[in-house]
CSV table of C-alpha atoms and ligand atoms in Angstrom, one decimal:
chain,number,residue,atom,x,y,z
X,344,UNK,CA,26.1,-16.5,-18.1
X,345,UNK,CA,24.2,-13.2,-16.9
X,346,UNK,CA,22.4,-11.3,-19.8
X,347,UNK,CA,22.4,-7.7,-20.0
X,348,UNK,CA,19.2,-7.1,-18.4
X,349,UNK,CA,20.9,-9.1,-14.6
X,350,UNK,CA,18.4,-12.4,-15.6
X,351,UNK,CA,20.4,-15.6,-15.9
X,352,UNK,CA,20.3,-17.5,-19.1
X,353,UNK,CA,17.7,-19.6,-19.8
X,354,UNK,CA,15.8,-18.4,-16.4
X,355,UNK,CA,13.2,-16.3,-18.3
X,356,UNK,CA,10.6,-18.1,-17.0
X,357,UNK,CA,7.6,-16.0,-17.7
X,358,UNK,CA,6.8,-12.5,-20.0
X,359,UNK,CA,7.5,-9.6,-17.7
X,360,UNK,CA,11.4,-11.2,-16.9
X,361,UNK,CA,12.3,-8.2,-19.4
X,362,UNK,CA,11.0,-5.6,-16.9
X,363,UNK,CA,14.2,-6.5,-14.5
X,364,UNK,CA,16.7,-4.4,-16.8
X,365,UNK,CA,15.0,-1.2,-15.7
X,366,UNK,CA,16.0,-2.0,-12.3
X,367,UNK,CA,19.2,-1.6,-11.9
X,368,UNK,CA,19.2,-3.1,-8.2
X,369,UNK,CA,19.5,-6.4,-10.1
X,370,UNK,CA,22.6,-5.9,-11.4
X,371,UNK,CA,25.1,-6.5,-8.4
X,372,UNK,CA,22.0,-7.7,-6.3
X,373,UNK,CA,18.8,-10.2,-6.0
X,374,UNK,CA,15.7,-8.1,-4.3
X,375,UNK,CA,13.1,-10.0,-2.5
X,376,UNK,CA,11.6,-7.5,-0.3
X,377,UNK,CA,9.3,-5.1,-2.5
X,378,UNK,CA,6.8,-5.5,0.2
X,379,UNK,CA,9.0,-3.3,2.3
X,380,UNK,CA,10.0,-0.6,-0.1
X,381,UNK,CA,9.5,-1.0,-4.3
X,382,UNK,CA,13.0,-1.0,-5.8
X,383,UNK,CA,13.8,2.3,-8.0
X,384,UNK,CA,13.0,1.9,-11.4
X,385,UNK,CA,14.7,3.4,-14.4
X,386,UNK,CA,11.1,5.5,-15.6
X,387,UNK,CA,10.7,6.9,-12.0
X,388,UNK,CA,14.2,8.3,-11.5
X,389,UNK,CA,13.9,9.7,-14.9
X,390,UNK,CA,10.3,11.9,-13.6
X,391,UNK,CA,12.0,13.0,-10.8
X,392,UNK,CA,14.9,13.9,-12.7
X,393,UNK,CA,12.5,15.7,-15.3
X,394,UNK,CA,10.9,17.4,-11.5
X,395,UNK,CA,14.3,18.9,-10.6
X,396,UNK,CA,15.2,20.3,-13.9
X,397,UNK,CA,11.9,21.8,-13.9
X,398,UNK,CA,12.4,23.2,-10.4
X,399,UNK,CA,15.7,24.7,-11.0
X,400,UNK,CA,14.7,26.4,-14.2
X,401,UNK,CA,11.1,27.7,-13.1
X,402,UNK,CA,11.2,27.7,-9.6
X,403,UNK,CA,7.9,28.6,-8.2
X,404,UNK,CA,6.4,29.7,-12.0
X,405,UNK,CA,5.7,26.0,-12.3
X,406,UNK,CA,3.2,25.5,-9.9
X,407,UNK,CA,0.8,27.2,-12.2
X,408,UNK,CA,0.9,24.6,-14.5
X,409,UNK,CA,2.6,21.7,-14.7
X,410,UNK,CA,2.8,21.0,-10.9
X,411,UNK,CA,-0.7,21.6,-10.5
X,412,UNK,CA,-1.5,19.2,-13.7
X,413,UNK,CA,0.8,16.4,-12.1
X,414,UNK,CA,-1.3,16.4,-8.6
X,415,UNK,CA,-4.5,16.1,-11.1
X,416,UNK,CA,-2.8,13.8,-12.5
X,417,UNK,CA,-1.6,11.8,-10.0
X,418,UNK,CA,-5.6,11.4,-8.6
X,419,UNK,CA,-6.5,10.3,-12.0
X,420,UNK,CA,-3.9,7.7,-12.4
X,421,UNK,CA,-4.1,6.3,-8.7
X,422,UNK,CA,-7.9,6.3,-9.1
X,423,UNK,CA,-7.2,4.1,-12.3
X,424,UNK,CA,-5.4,1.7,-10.7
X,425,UNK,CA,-8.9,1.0,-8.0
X,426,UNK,CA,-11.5,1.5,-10.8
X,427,UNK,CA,-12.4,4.8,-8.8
X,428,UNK,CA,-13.2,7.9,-10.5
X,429,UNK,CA,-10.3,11.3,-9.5
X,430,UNK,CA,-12.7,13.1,-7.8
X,431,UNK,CA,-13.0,10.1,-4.7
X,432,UNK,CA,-9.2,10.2,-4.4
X,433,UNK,CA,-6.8,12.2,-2.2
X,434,UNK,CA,-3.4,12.7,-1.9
X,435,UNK,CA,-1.3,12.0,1.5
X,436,UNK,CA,2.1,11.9,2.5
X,437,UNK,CA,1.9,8.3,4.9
X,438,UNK,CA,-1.2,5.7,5.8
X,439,UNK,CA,-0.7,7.3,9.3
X,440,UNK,CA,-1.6,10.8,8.2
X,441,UNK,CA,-4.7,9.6,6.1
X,442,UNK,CA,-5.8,7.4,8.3
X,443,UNK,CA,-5.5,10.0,11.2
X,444,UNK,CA,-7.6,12.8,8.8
X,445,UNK,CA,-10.5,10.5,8.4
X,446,UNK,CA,-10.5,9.0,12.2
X,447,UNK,CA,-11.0,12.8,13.0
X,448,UNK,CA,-13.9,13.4,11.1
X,449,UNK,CA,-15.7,10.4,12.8
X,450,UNK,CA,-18.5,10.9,15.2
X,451,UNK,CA,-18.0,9.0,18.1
X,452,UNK,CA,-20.3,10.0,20.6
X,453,UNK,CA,-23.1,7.2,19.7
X,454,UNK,CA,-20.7,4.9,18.2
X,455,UNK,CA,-17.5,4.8,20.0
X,456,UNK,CA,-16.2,1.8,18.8
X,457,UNK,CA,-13.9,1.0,16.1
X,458,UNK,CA,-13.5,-2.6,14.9
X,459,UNK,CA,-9.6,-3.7,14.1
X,460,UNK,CA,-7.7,-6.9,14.1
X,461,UNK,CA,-4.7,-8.5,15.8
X,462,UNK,CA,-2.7,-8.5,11.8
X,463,UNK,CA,-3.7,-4.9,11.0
X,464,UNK,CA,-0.1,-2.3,10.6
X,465,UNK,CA,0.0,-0.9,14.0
X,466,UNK,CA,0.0,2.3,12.6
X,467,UNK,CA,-3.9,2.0,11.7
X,468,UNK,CA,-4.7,0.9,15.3
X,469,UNK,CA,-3.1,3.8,16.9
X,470,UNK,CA,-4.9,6.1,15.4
X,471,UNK,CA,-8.1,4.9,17.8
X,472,UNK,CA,-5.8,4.3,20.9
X,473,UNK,CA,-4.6,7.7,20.3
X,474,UNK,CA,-8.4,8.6,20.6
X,475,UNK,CA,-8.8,6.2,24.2
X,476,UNK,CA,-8.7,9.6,26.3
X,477,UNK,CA,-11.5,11.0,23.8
X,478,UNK,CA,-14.2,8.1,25.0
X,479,UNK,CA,-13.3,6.1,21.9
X,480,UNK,CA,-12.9,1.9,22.6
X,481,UNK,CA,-11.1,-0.2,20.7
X,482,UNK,CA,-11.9,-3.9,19.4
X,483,UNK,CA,-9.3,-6.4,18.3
X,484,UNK,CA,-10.6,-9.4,16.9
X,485,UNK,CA,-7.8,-11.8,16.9
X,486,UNK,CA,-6.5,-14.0,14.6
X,487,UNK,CA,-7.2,-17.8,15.0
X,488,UNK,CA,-3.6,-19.1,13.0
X,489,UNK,CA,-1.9,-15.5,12.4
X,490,UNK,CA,-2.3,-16.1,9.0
X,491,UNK,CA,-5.6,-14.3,8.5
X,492,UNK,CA,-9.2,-13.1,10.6
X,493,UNK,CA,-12.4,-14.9,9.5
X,494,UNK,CA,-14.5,-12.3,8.1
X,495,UNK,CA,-17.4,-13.9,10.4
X,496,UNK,CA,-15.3,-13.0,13.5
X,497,UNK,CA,-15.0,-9.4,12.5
X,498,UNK,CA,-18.7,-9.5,11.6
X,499,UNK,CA,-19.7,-10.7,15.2
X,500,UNK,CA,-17.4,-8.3,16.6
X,501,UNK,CA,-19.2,-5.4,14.7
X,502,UNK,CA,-22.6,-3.8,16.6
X,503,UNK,CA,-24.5,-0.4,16.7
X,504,UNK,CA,-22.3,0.9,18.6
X,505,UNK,CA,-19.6,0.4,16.3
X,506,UNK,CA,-18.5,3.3,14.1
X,507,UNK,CA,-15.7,2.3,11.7
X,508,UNK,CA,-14.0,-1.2,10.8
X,509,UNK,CA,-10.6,-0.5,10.0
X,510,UNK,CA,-8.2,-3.7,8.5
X,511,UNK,CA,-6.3,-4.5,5.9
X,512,UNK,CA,-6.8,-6.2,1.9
X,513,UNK,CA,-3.5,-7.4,2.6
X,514,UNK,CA,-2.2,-8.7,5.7
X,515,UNK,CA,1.6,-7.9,5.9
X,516,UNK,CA,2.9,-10.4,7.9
X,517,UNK,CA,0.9,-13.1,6.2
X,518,UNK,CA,0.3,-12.0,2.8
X,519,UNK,CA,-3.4,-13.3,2.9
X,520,UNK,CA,-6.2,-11.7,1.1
X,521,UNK,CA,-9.6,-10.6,3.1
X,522,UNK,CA,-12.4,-10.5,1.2
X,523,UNK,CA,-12.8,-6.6,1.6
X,524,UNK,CA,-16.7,-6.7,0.2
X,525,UNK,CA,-17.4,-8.9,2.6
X,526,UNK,CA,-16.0,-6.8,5.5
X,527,UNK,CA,-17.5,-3.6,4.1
X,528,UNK,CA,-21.0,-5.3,4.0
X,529,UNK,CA,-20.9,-6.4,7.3
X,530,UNK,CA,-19.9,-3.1,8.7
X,531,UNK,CA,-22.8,-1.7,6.6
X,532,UNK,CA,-25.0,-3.9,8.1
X,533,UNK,CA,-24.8,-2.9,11.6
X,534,UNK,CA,-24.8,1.1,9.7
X,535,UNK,CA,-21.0,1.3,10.5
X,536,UNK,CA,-18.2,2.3,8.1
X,537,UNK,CA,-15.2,0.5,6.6
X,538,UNK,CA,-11.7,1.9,6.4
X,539,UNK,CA,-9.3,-0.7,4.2
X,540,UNK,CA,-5.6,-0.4,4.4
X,541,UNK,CA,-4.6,-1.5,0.9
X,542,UNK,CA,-1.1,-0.6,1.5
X,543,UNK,CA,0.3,-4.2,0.7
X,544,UNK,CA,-2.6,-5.0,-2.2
X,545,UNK,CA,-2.9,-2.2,-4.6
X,546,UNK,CA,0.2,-2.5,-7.4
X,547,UNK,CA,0.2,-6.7,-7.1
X,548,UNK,CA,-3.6,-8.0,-6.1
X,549,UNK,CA,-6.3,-6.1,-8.1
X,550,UNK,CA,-8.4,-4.0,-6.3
X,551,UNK,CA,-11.8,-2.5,-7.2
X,552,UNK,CA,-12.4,-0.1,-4.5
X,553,UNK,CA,-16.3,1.1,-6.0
X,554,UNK,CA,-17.2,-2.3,-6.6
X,555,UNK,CA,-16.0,-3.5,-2.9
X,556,UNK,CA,-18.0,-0.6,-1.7
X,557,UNK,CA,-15.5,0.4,1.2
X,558,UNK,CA,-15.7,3.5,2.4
X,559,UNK,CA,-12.0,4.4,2.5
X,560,UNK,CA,-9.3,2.6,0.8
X,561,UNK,CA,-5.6,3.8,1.1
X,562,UNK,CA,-2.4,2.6,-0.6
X,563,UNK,CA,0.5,4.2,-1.8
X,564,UNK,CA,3.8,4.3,-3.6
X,565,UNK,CA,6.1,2.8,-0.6
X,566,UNK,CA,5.8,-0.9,-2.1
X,567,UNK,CA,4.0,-2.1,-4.6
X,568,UNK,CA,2.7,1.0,-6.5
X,569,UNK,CA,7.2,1.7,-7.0
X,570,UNK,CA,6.9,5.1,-6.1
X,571,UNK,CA,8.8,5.4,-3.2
X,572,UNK,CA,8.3,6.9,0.2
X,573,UNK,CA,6.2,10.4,0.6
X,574,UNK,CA,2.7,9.6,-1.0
X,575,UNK,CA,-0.2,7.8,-0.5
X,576,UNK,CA,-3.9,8.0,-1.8
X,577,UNK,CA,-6.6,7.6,-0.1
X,578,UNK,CA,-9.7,6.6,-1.7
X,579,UNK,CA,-13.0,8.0,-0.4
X,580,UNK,CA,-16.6,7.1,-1.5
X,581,UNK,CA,-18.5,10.1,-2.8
X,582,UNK,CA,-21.4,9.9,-0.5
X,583,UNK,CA,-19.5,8.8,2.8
X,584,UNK,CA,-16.9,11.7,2.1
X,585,UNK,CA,-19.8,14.3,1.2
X,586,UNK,CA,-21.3,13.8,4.9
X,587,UNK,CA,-17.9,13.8,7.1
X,588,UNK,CA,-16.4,17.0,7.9
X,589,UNK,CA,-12.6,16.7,9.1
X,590,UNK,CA,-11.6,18.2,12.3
X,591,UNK,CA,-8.1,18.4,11.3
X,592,UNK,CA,-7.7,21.0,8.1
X,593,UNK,CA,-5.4,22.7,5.7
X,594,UNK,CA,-5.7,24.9,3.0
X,595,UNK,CA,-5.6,21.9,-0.1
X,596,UNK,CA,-8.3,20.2,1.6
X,597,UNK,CA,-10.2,24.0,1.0
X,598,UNK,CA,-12.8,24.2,-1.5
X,599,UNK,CA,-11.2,27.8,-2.5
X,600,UNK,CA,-7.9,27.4,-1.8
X,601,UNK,CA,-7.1,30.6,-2.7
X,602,UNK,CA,-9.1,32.6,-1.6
X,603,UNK,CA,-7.1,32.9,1.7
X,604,UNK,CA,-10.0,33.8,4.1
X,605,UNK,CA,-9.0,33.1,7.2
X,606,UNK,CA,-12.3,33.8,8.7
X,607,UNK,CA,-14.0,30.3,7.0
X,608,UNK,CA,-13.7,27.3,6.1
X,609,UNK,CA,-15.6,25.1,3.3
X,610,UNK,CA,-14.3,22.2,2.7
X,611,UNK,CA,-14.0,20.5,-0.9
X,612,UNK,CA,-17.1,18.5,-2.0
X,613,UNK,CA,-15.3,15.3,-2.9
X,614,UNK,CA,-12.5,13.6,-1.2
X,615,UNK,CA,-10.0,16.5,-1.3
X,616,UNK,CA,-11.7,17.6,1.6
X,617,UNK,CA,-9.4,14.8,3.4
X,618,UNK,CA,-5.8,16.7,1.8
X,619,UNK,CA,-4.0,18.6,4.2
X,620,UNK,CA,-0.5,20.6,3.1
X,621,UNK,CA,1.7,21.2,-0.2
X,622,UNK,CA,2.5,17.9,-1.1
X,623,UNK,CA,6.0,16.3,-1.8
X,624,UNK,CA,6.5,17.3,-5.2
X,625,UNK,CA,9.7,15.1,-5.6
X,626,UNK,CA,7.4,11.9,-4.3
X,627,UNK,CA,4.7,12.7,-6.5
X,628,UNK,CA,7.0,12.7,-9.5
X,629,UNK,CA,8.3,9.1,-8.3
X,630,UNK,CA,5.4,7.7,-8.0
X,631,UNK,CA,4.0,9.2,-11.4
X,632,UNK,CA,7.4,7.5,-13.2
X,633,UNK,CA,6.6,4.0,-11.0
X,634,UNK,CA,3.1,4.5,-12.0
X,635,UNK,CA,4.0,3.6,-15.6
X,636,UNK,CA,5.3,0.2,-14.9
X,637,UNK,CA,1.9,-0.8,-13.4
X,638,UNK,CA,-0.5,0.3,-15.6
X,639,UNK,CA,1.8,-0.2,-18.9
X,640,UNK,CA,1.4,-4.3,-17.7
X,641,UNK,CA,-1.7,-4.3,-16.0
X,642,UNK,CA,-3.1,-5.8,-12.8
X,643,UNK,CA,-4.4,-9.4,-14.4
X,644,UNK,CA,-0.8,-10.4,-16.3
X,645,UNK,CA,0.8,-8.6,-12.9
X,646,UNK,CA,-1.3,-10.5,-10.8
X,647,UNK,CA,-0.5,-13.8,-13.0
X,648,UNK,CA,3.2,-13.4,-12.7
X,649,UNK,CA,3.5,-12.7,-9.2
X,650,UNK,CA,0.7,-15.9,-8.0
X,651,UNK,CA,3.2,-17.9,-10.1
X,652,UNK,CA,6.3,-16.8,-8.6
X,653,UNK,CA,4.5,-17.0,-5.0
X,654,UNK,CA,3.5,-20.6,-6.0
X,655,UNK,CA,7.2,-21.7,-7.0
X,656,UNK,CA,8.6,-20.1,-3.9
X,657,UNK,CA,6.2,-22.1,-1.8
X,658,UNK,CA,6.7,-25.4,-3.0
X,659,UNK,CA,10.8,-24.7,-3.1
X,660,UNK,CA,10.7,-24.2,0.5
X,661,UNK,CA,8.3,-26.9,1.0
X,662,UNK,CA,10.8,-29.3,-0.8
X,663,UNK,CA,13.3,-28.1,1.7
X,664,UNK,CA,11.2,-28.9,4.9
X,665,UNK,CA,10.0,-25.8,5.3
X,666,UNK,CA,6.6,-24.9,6.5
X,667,UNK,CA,6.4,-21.4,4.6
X,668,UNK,CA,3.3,-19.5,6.7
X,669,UNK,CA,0.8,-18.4,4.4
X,670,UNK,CA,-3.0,-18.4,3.5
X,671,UNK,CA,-4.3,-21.6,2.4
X,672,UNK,CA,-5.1,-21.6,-1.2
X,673,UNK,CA,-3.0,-19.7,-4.0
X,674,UNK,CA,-6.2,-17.6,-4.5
X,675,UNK,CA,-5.6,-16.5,-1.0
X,676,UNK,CA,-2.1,-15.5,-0.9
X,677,UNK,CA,-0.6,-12.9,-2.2
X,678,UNK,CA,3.2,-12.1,-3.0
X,679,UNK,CA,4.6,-12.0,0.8
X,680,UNK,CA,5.9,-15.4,1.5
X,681,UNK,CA,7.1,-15.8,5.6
X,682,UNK,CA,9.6,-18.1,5.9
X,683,UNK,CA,10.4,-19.8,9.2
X,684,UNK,CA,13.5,-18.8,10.4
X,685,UNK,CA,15.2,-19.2,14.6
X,686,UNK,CA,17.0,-15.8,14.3
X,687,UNK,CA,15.3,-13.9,11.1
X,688,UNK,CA,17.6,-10.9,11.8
X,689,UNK,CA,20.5,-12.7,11.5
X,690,UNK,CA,18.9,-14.8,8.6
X,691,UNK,CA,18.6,-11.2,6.6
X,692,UNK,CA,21.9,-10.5,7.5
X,693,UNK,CA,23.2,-13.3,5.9
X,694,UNK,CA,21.0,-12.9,2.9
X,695,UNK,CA,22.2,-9.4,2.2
X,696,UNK,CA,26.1,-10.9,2.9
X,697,UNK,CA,25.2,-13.1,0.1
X,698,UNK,CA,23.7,-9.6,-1.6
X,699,UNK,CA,20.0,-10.9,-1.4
X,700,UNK,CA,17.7,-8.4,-0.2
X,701,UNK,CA,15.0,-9.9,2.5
X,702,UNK,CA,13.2,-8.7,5.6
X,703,UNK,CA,13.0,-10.4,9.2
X,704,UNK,CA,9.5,-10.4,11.1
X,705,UNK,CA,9.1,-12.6,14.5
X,706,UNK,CA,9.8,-15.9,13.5
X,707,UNK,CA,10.0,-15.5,10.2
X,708,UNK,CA,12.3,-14.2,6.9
X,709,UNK,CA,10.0,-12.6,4.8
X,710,UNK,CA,10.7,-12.6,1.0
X,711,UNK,CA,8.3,-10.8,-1.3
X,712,UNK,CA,8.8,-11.7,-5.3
X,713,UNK,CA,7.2,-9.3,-8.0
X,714,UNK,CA,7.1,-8.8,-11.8
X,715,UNK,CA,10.6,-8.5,-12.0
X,716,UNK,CA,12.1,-11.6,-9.8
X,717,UNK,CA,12.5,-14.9,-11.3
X,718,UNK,CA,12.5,-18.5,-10.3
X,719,UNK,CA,16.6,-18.4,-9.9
X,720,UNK,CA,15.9,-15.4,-6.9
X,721,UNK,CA,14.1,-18.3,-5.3
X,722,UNK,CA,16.5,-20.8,-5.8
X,723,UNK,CA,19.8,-18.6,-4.5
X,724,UNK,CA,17.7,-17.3,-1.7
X,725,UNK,CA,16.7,-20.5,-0.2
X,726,UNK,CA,20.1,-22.2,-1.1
X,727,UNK,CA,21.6,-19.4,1.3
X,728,UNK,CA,19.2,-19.8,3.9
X,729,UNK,CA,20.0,-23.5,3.6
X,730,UNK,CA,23.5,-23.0,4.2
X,731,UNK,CA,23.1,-20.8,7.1
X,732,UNK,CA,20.6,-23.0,8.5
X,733,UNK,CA,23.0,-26.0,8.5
X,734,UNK,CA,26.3,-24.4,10.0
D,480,LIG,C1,-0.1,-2.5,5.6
D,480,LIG,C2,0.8,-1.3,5.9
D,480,LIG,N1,0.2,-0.2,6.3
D,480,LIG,C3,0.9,0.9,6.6
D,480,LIG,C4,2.2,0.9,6.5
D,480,LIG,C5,3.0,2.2,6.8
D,480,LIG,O1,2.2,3.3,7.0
D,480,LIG,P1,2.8,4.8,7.0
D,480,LIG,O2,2.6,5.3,5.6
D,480,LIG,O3,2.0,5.6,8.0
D,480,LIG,O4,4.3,4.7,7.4
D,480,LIG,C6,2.9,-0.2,6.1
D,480,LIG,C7,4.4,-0.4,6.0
D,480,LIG,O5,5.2,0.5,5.8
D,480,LIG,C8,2.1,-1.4,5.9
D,480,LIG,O6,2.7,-2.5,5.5
């Protein structure tokens, strides 16, 4: 028996089960991969929804107000969500471009290095091999298991020459946890700076970016913020971001936008001086509608749920043999749970035959449980692996 909100009966298994009715993926399908792309919910279709109708009836008239309030808004909110005040927040439409504003306002003549490692998202190393012609060097300091980097190995890796550490809270093909204070103090240490890609932490692991005293922090709605593709944040400490000039501009990152002198430029004081173009206003909408399921639960009872659901789906797989790769201790792992697989792409495609939505990485199936999935997810996605393991 299915109830009307696509949970099994009698598989409620914890207080945010309820949440699954508002995504109506559930309903002719199990989803298991939010750590690829947040499934639509019901609150942030209705925003964008509320965007267009706005749009069609105002048309440009709207700026003037309410789109203008929903950017403000948008800094306040995502600046909720680190414990960061709206004024160290800006807007961005990927990692890559964010990433690629602040690597530009970087100084690299004395300090040409920047410190990354062998689990980061490609798309934050790049930015610095992009920069190889420019004199800049690149460190990787590798990972011992694949799991996750010992913060002491990054530490030794950092010296005066270094100018930025760039790695990740959340490692995406592991879902470990790095301890992100203790990376930003030893980057500090040597007087270099600290970049965190929080892509895969903020929305499921809490995260107090002040309080970790990183420089830069950036996340976004793509997974588990459910705001879809088109916008990301990224957070940038007042006093780094008041003594870094970009060398990549565009009129929101101007301190008076419209003033349209095209003779200077003064950037904003605070981290708007890191925003480039007109934002995506049908993305900003999204992620203001996803926004709500967040912070209407909160990060502890989110963060409760989802360490539960991570620690069922471990010990299921272990009870089927399998040696699921991730961190060590349950304080350590977060919701992305790799499961060994020969052919992962074919393993996916089965899956989704079976209407269960996973990902494949090398070597591995990699199914991601949130707020919404329940223990039964676990239990029809393993039993279909199972079955496709054994024929
Ligand atoms: C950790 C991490 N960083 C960055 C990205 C993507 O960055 P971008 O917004 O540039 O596509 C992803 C995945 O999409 C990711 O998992």
């Amino acid at each position: 028996m299915t109830l009307a909100s696509g949970v099994a009966a009698g598989s409620i298994a914890h207080p945010l089960a309820g949440y699954r009715s508002e995504f109506p993926i559930f309903r002719d399908r199990i989803y298991l991969n939010t750590c690829s792309l947040g499934p639509l919910g019901d609150r942030a279709r209705r925003k964008v929804a509320e965007f267009l109708d706005v749009w069609q009836a105002r048309g440009a008239a709207a700026w003037y107000d309410v789109w203008w309030e929903a950017l403000a808004e948008l800094r306040t909110r995502y600046g909720g969500v680190i414990q960061a005040p709206a004024d160290t927040i800006a807007l961005a439409p990927s990692v890559s471009v964010a990433v690629a504003t602040v690597a530009s306002a970087l100084d690299y003549r004395t300090r040409p290095r920047v410190v990354v490692t062998s689990l980061d998202f490609p798309t934050v190393v790049y930015q610095w091999l992009a920069r190889q012609s420019l004199g800049v060097e690149l460190v990787v300091v590798e990972s011992p298991d694949q799991v996750t980097v010992p913060v002491e190995a990054i530490a030794q890796a950092i010296d005066e020459r270094t100018a930025l550490v760039a790695t990740s809270h959340v490692y995406f093909t592991s879902g470990a946890i790095q301890d992100i204070a203790a990376v930003a103090d030893a980057a500090h240490r040597k007087g270099a700076l600290c970049l965190i890609d929080a892509y895969q932490s903020v929305g499921q692991v809490p995260v107090d970016a002040p309080a970790a005293g990183v420089d830069f922090l950036i996340a976004g709605g793509l997974k588990w913020l459910l705001g879809g593709t088109g916008i990301v944040f990224c957070y940038a400490r007042s006093d780094t971001a008041q003594r870094l000039v970009p060398t990549v501009a565009g009129w929101f990152g101007h301190k008076d936008q419209f003033a349209f002198d095209p003779r200077a430029i003064e950037f904003h004081d605070d981290a708007r001086r890191f925003e480039l173009g007109t934002p995506a206003l049908a993305a900003i909408h999204t992620q203001l509608g996803g926004l709500e399921y967040i912070e209407e639960i909160g990060m502890p009872a989110i963060r409760r749920v989802t360490a539960g659901l991570v620690e069922d789906l471990v010990a299921r797989a272990g009870d089927q043999g399998l040696r699921p790769k991730v961190a060590a201790t349950p304080e350590q792992r977060s919701a992305i749970v790799m499961i060994p697989a020969a052919d992962p792409a074919a393993a996916v495609r089965h899956l989704a035959a079976g209407a269960i939505v996973a990902d494949a990485r090398p070597g591995h199936v990699r199914l991601s449980p949130f707020f919404y999935n329940v223990q039964d997810d676990h239990v029809a996605a393993l039993a279909r692996l199972a079955a496709y393991r054994s024929h």
